[in-house]
């Protein structure tokens, strides 16, 4: 379907949230058609005692503002991806980043599952449609999506899926699942 000049262009905004080191930057990079804007900085002494790196000790950089990527679905329809910073000291930026978002992907790491609770709480409190995507890290214990749902005490309608955000096809499934979920919620709210 081609973009008709009389149609208004549509831009969809999607957030990618989750704990420190869960793969937000990787997801945006795997799916973006442009070279993503990254605001990564080298971990420094200032984070010692502030940032919890248990389980991700090999991580050397962190996002300090956001990641940004773009996907053109067709002429006149573009998806903008905004990866949020994971550490608590940068959460003040979430309100600005989430303004106007269609929904959010909350990435989870089963080795540090509690790190995604702040993201889940944030989107639940604001009524923002979200899904949980479990990033299946090499060497991590694998869990069924239903077991993760129970552990996170999620409502049954919140989709939970397993993924590998390094793979473009897997990242695509995550984003399609979010858009379908957001549309389902919008349709239900209009009834």
XYZ file of N, CA, C and O in Angstrom:
764
model
N 0.847 -1.172 0.000
C 0.000 0.000 0.000
C 0.892 1.235 0.000
O 1.713 1.419 0.884
N 0.734 2.079 -0.940
C 1.542 3.292 -1.035
C 0.904 4.420 -0.243
O -0.309 4.449 -0.035
N 1.727 5.316 0.179
C 1.296 6.490 0.924
C 0.611 7.461 -0.027
O 1.179 7.851 -1.033
N -0.620 7.800 0.247
C -1.354 8.768 -0.569
C -1.071 10.171 -0.052
O -1.066 10.391 1.163
N -0.825 11.121 -0.937
C -0.504 12.484 -0.499
C -1.562 13.089 0.416
O -1.260 13.933 1.240
N -2.812 12.639 0.295
C -3.861 13.213 1.142
C -3.858 12.624 2.554
O -4.502 13.157 3.449
N -3.157 11.511 2.748
C -3.077 10.892 4.069
C -2.022 11.588 4.915
O -0.990 12.021 4.420
N -2.309 11.677 6.196
C -1.326 12.217 7.128
C -0.297 11.141 7.440
O -0.660 9.981 7.654
N 0.970 11.496 7.452
C 1.971 10.510 7.865
C 1.733 10.095 9.320
O 1.247 10.884 10.124
N 2.058 8.851 9.621
C 1.863 8.316 10.961
C 3.222 7.919 11.527
O 4.009 7.243 10.868
N 3.476 8.344 12.747
C 4.686 7.966 13.468
C 4.269 7.284 14.762
O 3.475 7.832 15.524
N 4.775 6.100 14.985
C 4.512 5.361 16.219
C 5.763 5.408 17.087
O 6.872 5.236 16.585
N 5.563 5.610 18.360
C 6.673 5.679 19.307
C 6.584 4.479 20.239
O 5.543 4.238 20.860
N 7.676 3.736 20.330
C 7.746 2.569 21.199
C 8.944 2.722 22.127
O 10.030 3.087 21.686
N 8.720 2.422 23.403
C 9.803 2.447 24.382
C 10.340 1.038 24.591
O 9.590 0.064 24.526
N 11.615 0.966 24.871
C 12.260 -0.282 25.262
C 12.863 -0.026 26.630
O 13.748 0.818 26.783
N 12.323 -0.710 27.635
C 12.722 -0.457 29.023
C 13.170 -1.761 29.673
O 13.046 -2.840 29.101
N 13.681 -1.645 30.882
C 14.128 -2.812 31.634
C 15.337 -2.452 32.469
O 15.794 -1.308 32.471
N 15.846 -3.417 33.161
C 16.962 -3.190 34.068
C 18.284 -2.976 33.356
O 18.406 -3.109 32.132
N 19.273 -2.679 34.142
C 20.641 -2.450 33.681
C 21.189 -3.711 33.027
O 21.104 -4.801 33.581
N 21.711 -3.577 31.801
C 22.377 -4.688 31.137
C 21.464 -5.750 30.560
O 21.916 -6.850 30.260
N 20.188 -5.441 30.367
C 19.238 -6.450 29.914
C 19.179 -6.593 28.388
O 18.654 -7.571 27.885
N 19.716 -5.616 27.654
C 19.750 -5.724 26.202
C 18.949 -4.671 25.455
O 18.655 -4.845 24.269
N 18.603 -3.568 26.104
C 17.805 -2.519 25.458
C 18.548 -1.922 24.259
O 17.988 -1.804 23.162
N 19.800 -1.573 24.447
C 20.603 -1.006 23.367
C 20.760 -2.015 22.237
O 20.678 -1.670 21.053
N 20.942 -3.270 22.585
C 21.100 -4.330 21.585
C 19.835 -4.498 20.766
O 19.896 -4.629 19.538
N 18.661 -4.476 21.403
C 17.402 -4.612 20.679
C 17.230 -3.469 19.681
O 16.915 -3.704 18.507
N 17.433 -2.245 20.128
C 17.282 -1.097 19.228
C 18.253 -1.221 18.050
O 17.880 -1.001 16.897
N 19.483 -1.618 18.321
C 20.477 -1.764 17.265
C 20.173 -2.885 16.298
O 20.473 -2.793 15.104
N 19.553 -3.959 16.795
C 19.270 -5.119 15.953
C 18.167 -4.842 14.938
O 18.168 -5.416 13.850
N 17.262 -3.973 15.250
C 16.070 -3.790 14.410
C 16.053 -2.461 13.665
O 15.371 -2.320 12.655
N 16.803 -1.481 14.119
C 16.773 -0.152 13.501
C 17.336 -0.174 12.086
O 18.346 -0.815 11.816
N 16.671 0.552 11.188
C 17.155 0.652 9.807
C 18.249 1.706 9.672
O 18.943 1.750 8.661
N 18.374 2.540 10.659
C 19.432 3.548 10.666
C 20.453 3.166 11.720
O 20.170 2.351 12.602
N 21.607 3.745 11.626
C 22.584 3.557 12.705
C 21.991 4.213 13.946
O 21.711 5.407 13.936
N 21.751 3.433 15.000
C 21.069 3.995 16.165
C 21.889 5.089 16.851
O 23.124 5.034 16.876
N 21.165 6.051 17.378
C 21.781 7.036 18.255
C 21.943 6.353 19.604
O 20.978 5.804 20.150
N 23.146 6.369 20.115
C 23.410 5.745 21.412
C 24.071 6.775 22.305
O 24.944 7.517 21.855
N 23.665 6.785 23.551
C 24.289 7.690 24.522
C 24.996 6.855 25.576
O 24.765 7.017 26.763
N 25.849 5.966 25.110
C 26.567 5.092 26.031
C 27.854 5.759 26.498
O 28.542 6.423 25.722
N 28.127 5.538 27.746
C 29.365 6.005 28.354
C 30.018 4.827 29.070
O 29.349 3.884 29.487
N 31.313 4.913 29.229
C 32.063 3.885 29.943
C 31.681 3.938 31.424
O 31.555 5.029 31.998
N 31.458 2.768 32.010
C 31.186 2.713 33.448
C 32.380 3.303 34.188
O 33.530 3.022 33.856
N 32.098 4.120 35.185
C 33.174 4.794 35.902
C 33.070 4.536 37.397
O 32.139 3.889 37.875
N 34.014 5.089 38.124
C 34.024 4.968 39.580
C 32.777 5.574 40.215
O 32.394 5.185 41.318
N 32.144 6.527 39.538
C 30.940 7.169 40.095
C 29.786 6.192 40.260
O 28.890 6.431 41.054
N 29.796 5.107 39.497
C 28.732 4.121 39.598
C 28.967 3.076 40.677
O 28.050 2.336 41.033
N 30.184 3.018 41.216
C 30.498 2.031 42.252
C 29.639 2.309 43.487
O 29.578 3.425 43.983
N 28.951 1.279 43.940
C 28.076 1.429 45.101
C 26.713 1.989 44.742
O 25.810 2.015 45.572
N 26.550 2.440 43.496
C 25.269 3.001 43.037
C 24.619 2.042 42.046
O 23.444 1.725 42.158
N 25.389 1.591 41.070
C 24.885 0.686 40.037
C 25.172 -0.757 40.433
O 26.302 -1.100 40.758
N 24.127 -1.589 40.390
C 24.260 -3.007 40.719
C 24.666 -3.760 39.460
O 23.878 -3.899 38.531
N 25.907 -4.228 39.426
C 26.394 -4.955 38.252
C 26.479 -6.462 38.490
O 27.034 -7.179 37.663
N 25.901 -6.943 39.591
C 25.881 -8.391 39.837
C 25.200 -9.086 38.671
O 24.100 -8.722 38.269
N 25.858 -10.073 38.106
C 25.321 -10.819 36.980
C 25.705 -10.258 35.625
O 25.543 -10.919 34.610
N 26.192 -9.015 35.597
C 26.619 -8.389 34.331
C 27.981 -7.720 34.529
O 28.238 -6.636 34.026
N 28.847 -8.407 35.255
C 30.156 -7.844 35.589
C 31.007 -7.505 34.373
O 31.851 -6.617 34.433
N 30.780 -8.182 33.247
C 31.577 -7.930 32.036
C 31.125 -6.669 31.294
O 31.799 -6.210 30.385
N 30.005 -6.087 31.708
C 29.490 -4.888 31.034
C 30.431 -3.715 31.303
O 30.805 -3.453 32.432
N 30.790 -2.980 30.252
C 31.745 -1.879 30.398
C 31.145 -0.511 30.091
O 31.753 0.502 30.385
N 29.942 -0.500 29.465
C 29.304 0.779 29.135
C 27.868 0.772 29.622
O 27.307 -0.284 29.931
N 27.272 1.960 29.652
C 25.875 2.083 30.045
C 25.225 3.249 29.309
O 25.890 4.228 28.980
N 23.933 3.131 29.066
C 23.170 4.209 28.437
C 22.876 5.269 29.490
O 22.362 4.956 30.556
N 23.191 6.516 29.169
C 22.989 7.589 30.145
C 21.837 8.519 29.784
O 21.463 9.366 30.597
N 21.271 8.401 28.621
C 20.112 9.221 28.255
C 19.085 8.349 27.543
O 18.001 8.117 28.061
N 19.424 7.871 26.348
C 18.500 7.026 25.594
C 19.224 6.413 24.410
O 20.318 6.826 24.047
N 18.569 5.439 23.830
C 18.949 4.918 22.526
C 17.812 5.314 21.590
O 16.656 5.423 22.011
N 18.125 5.519 20.318
C 17.090 5.906 19.372
C 17.308 5.180 18.067
O 18.423 5.131 17.532
N 16.233 4.586 17.549
C 16.277 3.917 16.258
C 15.000 4.163 15.489
O 14.017 4.689 16.036
N 15.004 3.788 14.213
C 13.837 4.024 13.361
C 13.608 2.822 12.457
O 14.550 2.199 11.977
N 12.316 2.542 12.208
C 11.912 1.497 11.275
C 10.828 2.093 10.378
O 9.812 2.571 10.873
N 11.048 2.064 9.085
C 10.015 2.494 8.146
C 9.214 1.267 7.736
O 9.765 0.329 7.148
N 7.935 1.274 8.050
C 7.051 0.162 7.701
C 6.655 0.287 6.227
O 6.685 -0.681 5.479
N 6.286 1.469 5.842
C 5.959 1.817 4.465
C 6.010 3.337 4.385
O 6.141 4.007 5.407
N 5.900 3.876 3.188
C 5.907 5.331 3.054
C 4.749 5.904 3.881
O 3.611 5.457 3.776
N 5.073 6.837 4.752
C 4.058 7.460 5.595
C 3.813 6.776 6.924
O 2.989 7.232 7.718
N 4.484 5.658 7.201
C 4.322 4.948 8.470
C 5.698 4.565 9.011
O 6.386 3.717 8.432
N 6.076 5.219 10.105
C 7.401 5.037 10.689
C 7.256 4.707 12.170
O 6.389 5.240 12.861
N 8.116 3.812 12.642
C 8.178 3.470 14.067
C 9.487 4.033 14.613
O 10.558 3.805 14.049
N 9.372 4.784 15.705
C 10.546 5.310 16.395
C 10.727 4.528 17.684
O 9.777 4.341 18.454
N 11.934 4.063 17.906
C 12.264 3.281 19.095
C 13.098 4.125 20.048
O 14.083 4.746 19.630
N 12.720 4.130 21.299
C 13.455 4.853 22.331
C 13.817 3.877 23.437
O 12.939 3.360 24.125
N 15.099 3.596 23.588
C 15.574 2.759 24.675
C 15.828 3.626 25.897
O 16.524 4.635 25.817
N 15.228 3.254 27.014
C 15.374 4.030 28.240
C 16.628 3.602 28.995
O 17.061 2.455 28.876
N 17.194 4.494 29.795
C 18.314 4.080 30.648
C 17.804 3.160 31.755
O 16.688 3.329 32.242
N 18.629 2.194 32.146
C 18.183 1.195 33.105
C 18.431 1.511 34.569
O 17.711 1.036 35.435
N 19.442 2.336 34.862
C 19.758 2.576 36.260
C 18.808 3.594 36.898
O 18.375 4.538 36.265
N 18.562 3.391 38.173
C 17.628 4.243 38.913
C 18.002 5.719 38.835
O 17.131 6.581 38.739
N 19.276 6.033 38.816
C 19.685 7.435 38.816
C 19.292 8.163 37.535
O 19.328 9.387 37.482
N 18.882 7.423 36.488
C 18.460 8.050 35.229
C 16.954 7.942 34.990
O 16.463 8.358 33.941
N 16.196 7.415 35.943
C 14.765 7.223 35.751
C 13.993 8.532 35.579
O 12.900 8.526 35.035
N 14.558 9.637 36.024
C 13.848 10.916 35.892
C 13.548 11.240 34.424
O 12.636 12.018 34.131
N 14.249 10.639 33.500
C 14.040 10.896 32.069
C 12.865 10.118 31.490
O 12.398 10.428 30.400
N 12.363 9.129 32.198
C 11.326 8.266 31.646
C 10.056 9.021 31.287
O 9.411 8.698 30.296
N 9.654 9.997 32.093
C 8.422 10.736 31.795
C 8.507 11.418 30.438
O 7.548 11.393 29.660
N 9.629 12.040 30.156
C 9.801 12.707 28.853
C 9.852 11.694 27.724
O 9.235 11.887 26.675
N 10.588 10.620 27.922
C 10.714 9.618 26.873
C 9.383 8.917 26.585
O 9.094 8.560 25.444
N 8.552 8.725 27.599
C 7.311 7.968 27.407
C 6.165 8.809 26.867
O 5.154 8.257 26.426
N 6.323 10.120 26.837
C 5.244 10.989 26.353
C 4.865 10.618 24.916
O 5.704 10.613 24.027
N 3.603 10.271 24.702
C 3.105 9.954 23.375
C 3.419 8.564 22.874
O 3.173 8.251 21.703
N 3.916 7.694 23.740
C 4.285 6.344 23.300
C 3.058 5.460 23.097
O 2.107 5.504 23.881
N 3.091 4.655 22.052
C 2.050 3.662 21.798
C 2.097 2.585 22.873
O 1.073 2.082 23.317
N 3.297 2.238 23.292
C 3.469 1.199 24.289
C 4.937 0.955 24.561
O 5.799 1.689 24.063
N 5.199 -0.085 25.355
C 6.573 -0.352 25.779
C 6.861 -1.847 25.790
O 5.993 -2.667 26.080
N 8.110 -2.148 25.487
C 8.651 -3.485 25.665
C 9.456 -3.437 26.952
O 10.353 -2.609 27.090
N 9.120 -4.285 27.898
C 9.919 -4.419 29.112
C 10.781 -5.664 28.922
O 10.270 -6.782 28.854
N 12.081 -5.435 28.787
C 13.002 -6.557 28.655
C 13.324 -7.111 30.032
O 13.500 -6.352 30.991
N 13.398 -8.431 30.114
C 13.706 -9.098 31.374
C 14.857 -10.070 31.170
O 15.029 -10.640 30.095
N 15.630 -10.234 32.220
C 16.740 -11.182 32.276
C 16.444 -12.078 33.470
O 16.365 -11.591 34.607
N 16.262 -13.379 33.241
C 15.867 -14.264 34.339
C 16.935 -14.374 35.418
O 16.633 -14.766 36.542
N 18.180 -13.983 35.125
C 19.229 -13.989 36.143
C 19.055 -12.820 37.110
O 19.603 -12.837 38.212
N 18.321 -11.797 36.691
C 18.101 -10.579 37.488
C 16.659 -10.119 37.285
O 16.402 -8.979 36.940
N 15.732 -11.014 37.492
C 14.331 -10.766 37.156
C 13.740 -9.564 37.886
O 12.951 -8.815 37.316
N 14.150 -9.353 39.122
C 13.575 -8.234 39.885
C 13.927 -6.873 39.283
O 13.244 -5.890 39.565
N 14.945 -6.818 38.429
C 15.335 -5.540 37.820
C 14.273 -4.974 36.878
O 14.310 -3.792 36.549
N 13.327 -5.805 36.422
C 12.309 -5.276 35.520
C 11.070 -4.787 36.262
O 10.196 -4.164 35.655
N 10.978 -5.006 37.583
C 9.817 -4.534 38.344
C 9.588 -3.028 38.242
O 8.446 -2.605 38.062
N 10.617 -2.193 38.348
C 10.351 -0.750 38.225
C 9.729 -0.370 36.879
O 8.838 0.486 36.827
N 10.149 -0.999 35.797
C 9.569 -0.713 34.481
C 8.114 -1.166 34.429
O 7.239 -0.438 33.951
N 7.846 -2.356 34.911
C 6.473 -2.873 34.926
C 5.585 -1.956 35.752
O 4.497 -1.560 35.319
N 6.043 -1.587 36.943
C 5.266 -0.686 37.806
C 4.996 0.643 37.114
O 3.879 1.169 37.167
N 6.015 1.184 36.460
C 5.890 2.472 35.784
C 4.771 2.425 34.735
O 3.895 3.290 34.701
N 4.783 1.421 33.873
C 3.796 1.345 32.800
C 2.418 0.943 33.314
O 1.408 1.429 32.804
N 2.354 0.091 34.327
C 1.053 -0.247 34.920
C 0.395 0.984 35.520
O -0.797 1.229 35.313
N 1.159 1.776 36.275
C 0.608 2.972 36.927
C 0.103 3.993 35.923
O -0.825 4.744 36.213
N 0.681 4.048 34.747
C 0.288 5.038 33.734
C -0.696 4.477 32.711
O -1.118 5.186 31.814
N -1.009 3.202 32.820
C -1.935 2.596 31.868
C -1.351 2.454 30.472
O -2.092 2.381 29.489
N -0.039 2.418 30.384
C 0.642 2.267 29.095
C 0.680 0.789 28.714
O 1.134 -0.035 29.516
N 0.212 0.441 27.516
C 0.314 -0.960 27.100
C 1.780 -1.408 27.076
O 2.651 -0.671 26.607
N 2.029 -2.597 27.609
C 3.392 -3.127 27.593
C 3.355 -4.637 27.489
O 2.349 -5.274 27.790
N 4.469 -5.172 27.028
C 4.680 -6.609 27.025
C 5.992 -6.869 27.757
O 6.789 -5.950 27.944
N 6.198 -8.106 28.151
C 7.470 -8.509 28.751
C 8.152 -9.469 27.784
O 7.563 -10.468 27.369
N 9.370 -9.126 27.399
C 10.172 -9.960 26.513
C 11.389 -10.441 27.298
O 12.201 -9.630 27.747
N 11.474 -11.735 27.503
C 12.572 -12.322 28.258
C 13.731 -12.540 27.297
O 13.637 -13.358 26.372
N 14.818 -11.809 27.504
C 16.005 -11.934 26.672
C 16.765 -13.173 27.146
O 17.270 -13.207 28.268
N 16.839 -14.186 26.320
C 17.442 -15.466 26.691
C 18.957 -15.408 26.480
O 19.451 -15.663 25.386
N 19.662 -15.062 27.524
C 21.120 -14.932 27.469
C 21.782 -16.302 27.405
O 21.302 -17.265 28.007
N 22.897 -16.368 26.695
C 23.682 -17.594 26.642
C 24.108 -17.975 28.058
O 24.564 -17.132 28.826
N 23.928 -19.237 28.403
C 24.358 -19.730 29.707
C 23.372 -19.502 30.841
O 23.566 -20.016 31.933
N 22.318 -18.721 30.598
C 21.317 -18.476 31.654
C 20.305 -19.617 31.659
O 20.030 -20.217 30.617
N 19.774 -19.923 32.836
C 18.711 -20.924 32.920
C 17.526 -20.454 32.080
O 17.171 -19.273 32.104
N 16.944 -21.388 31.337
C 15.777 -21.068 30.504
C 14.508 -21.378 31.288
O 14.420 -22.408 31.944
N 13.549 -20.473 31.198
C 12.270 -20.628 31.884
C 11.144 -20.447 30.886
O 11.284 -19.709 29.910
N 10.038 -21.100 31.128
C 8.860 -20.944 30.280
C 8.248 -19.560 30.510
O 8.333 -19.010 31.612
N 7.612 -19.020 29.474
C 6.982 -17.704 29.568
C 5.951 -17.661 30.699
O 5.865 -16.672 31.432
N 5.177 -18.738 30.862
C 4.166 -18.762 31.932
C 4.802 -18.715 33.319
O 4.247 -18.123 34.247
N 5.971 -19.328 33.479
C 6.667 -19.272 34.766
C 7.145 -17.851 35.058
O 7.093 -17.396 36.203
N 7.600 -17.156 34.027
C 8.023 -15.757 34.205
C 6.816 -14.901 34.565
O 6.884 -14.038 35.439
N 5.681 -15.121 33.907
C 4.451 -14.378 34.212
C 4.081 -14.521 35.691
O 3.768 -13.553 36.361
N 4.152 -15.746 36.182
C 3.826 -16.003 37.591
C 4.823 -15.294 38.503
O 4.439 -14.644 39.469
N 6.108 -15.402 38.180
C 7.146 -14.777 39.011
C 6.993 -13.260 39.060
O 7.273 -12.643 40.087
N 6.535 -12.666 37.957
C 6.367 -11.208 37.903
C 4.974 -10.764 38.325
O 4.698 -9.567 38.386
N 4.082 -11.715 38.615
C 2.709 -11.434 39.027
C 2.005 -10.522 38.013
O 1.391 -9.519 38.368
N 2.110 -10.907 36.735
C 1.515 -10.115 35.656
C 0.062 -10.511 35.423
O -0.310 -11.681 35.595
N -0.731 -9.544 34.989
C -2.101 -9.828 34.583
C -2.065 -10.773 33.392
O -1.140 -10.710 32.563
N -3.090 -11.619 33.253
C -3.091 -12.615 32.171
C -3.046 -12.013 30.763
O -2.553 -12.654 29.838
N -3.545 -10.796 30.598
C -3.572 -10.217 29.245
C -2.234 -9.615 28.805
O -2.061 -9.257 27.646
N -1.261 -9.507 29.719
C 0.048 -8.970 29.346
C 0.855 -10.074 28.662
O 1.172 -11.089 29.272
N 1.179 -9.881 27.375
C 1.965 -10.901 26.677
C 3.376 -11.044 27.273
O 4.020 -10.051 27.623
N 3.823 -12.274 27.379
C 5.189 -12.589 27.805
C 5.763 -13.523 26.742
O 5.129 -14.521 26.387
N 6.929 -13.176 26.216
C 7.542 -14.031 25.212
C 9.039 -14.113 25.432
O 9.630 -13.241 26.082
N 9.616 -15.174 24.917
C 11.056 -15.391 24.985
C 11.671 -14.869 23.694
O 11.067 -14.977 22.621
N 12.874 -14.279 23.801
C 13.501 -13.712 22.606
C 15.016 -13.711 22.744
O 15.560 -13.989 23.807
N 15.652 -13.402 21.636
C 17.093 -13.155 21.601
C 17.235 -11.830 20.868
O 17.143 -11.782 19.638
N 17.433 -10.749 21.604
C 17.407 -9.411 21.001
C 18.577 -9.145 20.069
O 18.580 -8.145 19.369
N 19.531 -10.053 20.020
C 20.635 -9.898 19.061
C 20.177 -10.213 17.647
O 20.801 -9.786 16.678
N 19.101 -10.970 17.534
C 18.594 -11.408 16.233
C 17.461 -10.492 15.764
O 16.478 -10.304 16.473
N 17.610 -9.941 14.572
C 16.616 -9.020 14.015
C 15.220 -9.665 13.964
O 14.224 -9.029 14.313
N 15.137 -10.914 13.533
C 13.838 -11.586 13.424
C 13.162 -11.700 14.791
O 11.949 -11.515 14.917
N 13.932 -11.978 15.816
C 13.387 -12.085 17.166
C 12.920 -10.719 17.667
O 11.841 -10.596 18.255
N 13.719 -9.688 17.413
C 13.331 -8.320 17.812
C 12.062 -7.904 17.088
O 11.193 -7.236 17.667
N 11.913 -8.303 15.837
C 10.712 -7.977 15.062
C 9.476 -8.607 15.700
O 8.435 -7.954 15.836
N 9.569 -9.874 16.094
C 8.444 -10.549 16.750
C 8.055 -9.810 18.027
O 6.869 -9.627 18.320
N 9.039 -9.352 18.780
C 8.774 -8.606 20.014
C 7.964 -7.339 19.700
O 6.942 -7.058 20.340
N 8.397 -6.576 18.714
C 7.715 -5.320 18.384
C 6.318 -5.555 17.814
O 5.374 -4.835 18.157
N 6.163 -6.562 16.959
C 4.839 -6.882 16.418
C 3.899 -7.284 17.547
O 2.729 -6.875 17.580
N 4.380 -8.071 18.491
C 3.564 -8.493 19.635
C 3.103 -7.278 20.436
O 1.937 -7.196 20.838
N 3.998 -6.314 20.640
C 3.614 -5.102 21.376
C 2.538 -4.327 20.624
O 1.538 -3.914 21.217
N 2.720 -4.099 19.335
C 1.745 -3.325 18.560
C 0.383 -4.021 18.567
O -0.655 -3.373 18.771
N 0.361 -5.333 18.377
C -0.901 -6.076 18.423
C -1.568 -5.951 19.789
O -2.784 -5.766 19.878
N -0.775 -6.022 20.860
C -1.314 -5.896 22.211
C -1.872 -4.487 22.448
O -2.967 -4.323 22.997
N -1.144 -3.466 22.020
C -1.601 -2.084 22.196
C -2.901 -1.845 21.429
O -3.831 -1.200 21.947
N -3.008 -2.362 20.207
C -4.239 -2.213 19.427
C -5.408 -2.935 20.084
O -6.530 -2.437 20.110
N -5.146 -4.114 20.627
C -6.185 -4.870 21.333
C -6.688 -4.088 22.549
O -7.891 -4.000 22.792
N -5.759 -3.478 23.304
C -6.144 -2.683 24.468
C -6.948 -1.450 24.051
O -7.935 -1.091 24.696
N -6.540 -0.794 22.978
C -7.243 0.397 22.478
C -8.646 0.036 22.036
O -9.614 0.740 22.367
N -8.773 -1.061 21.324
C -10.090 -1.517 20.860
C -11.000 -1.836 22.034
O -12.171 -1.453 22.053
N -10.460 -2.511 23.035
C -11.246 -2.863 24.226
C -11.678 -1.603 24.985
O -12.797 -1.532 25.496
N -10.812 -0.607 25.039
C -11.144 0.633 25.764
C -12.223 1.441 25.048
O -12.963 2.192 25.687
N -12.342 1.292 23.730
C -13.319 2.054 22.961
C -14.702 1.417 22.986
O -15.650 2.012 22.525
N -14.800 0.210 23.508
C -16.114 -0.475 23.564
C -16.943 0.025 24.689
O -16.641 0.506 25.654
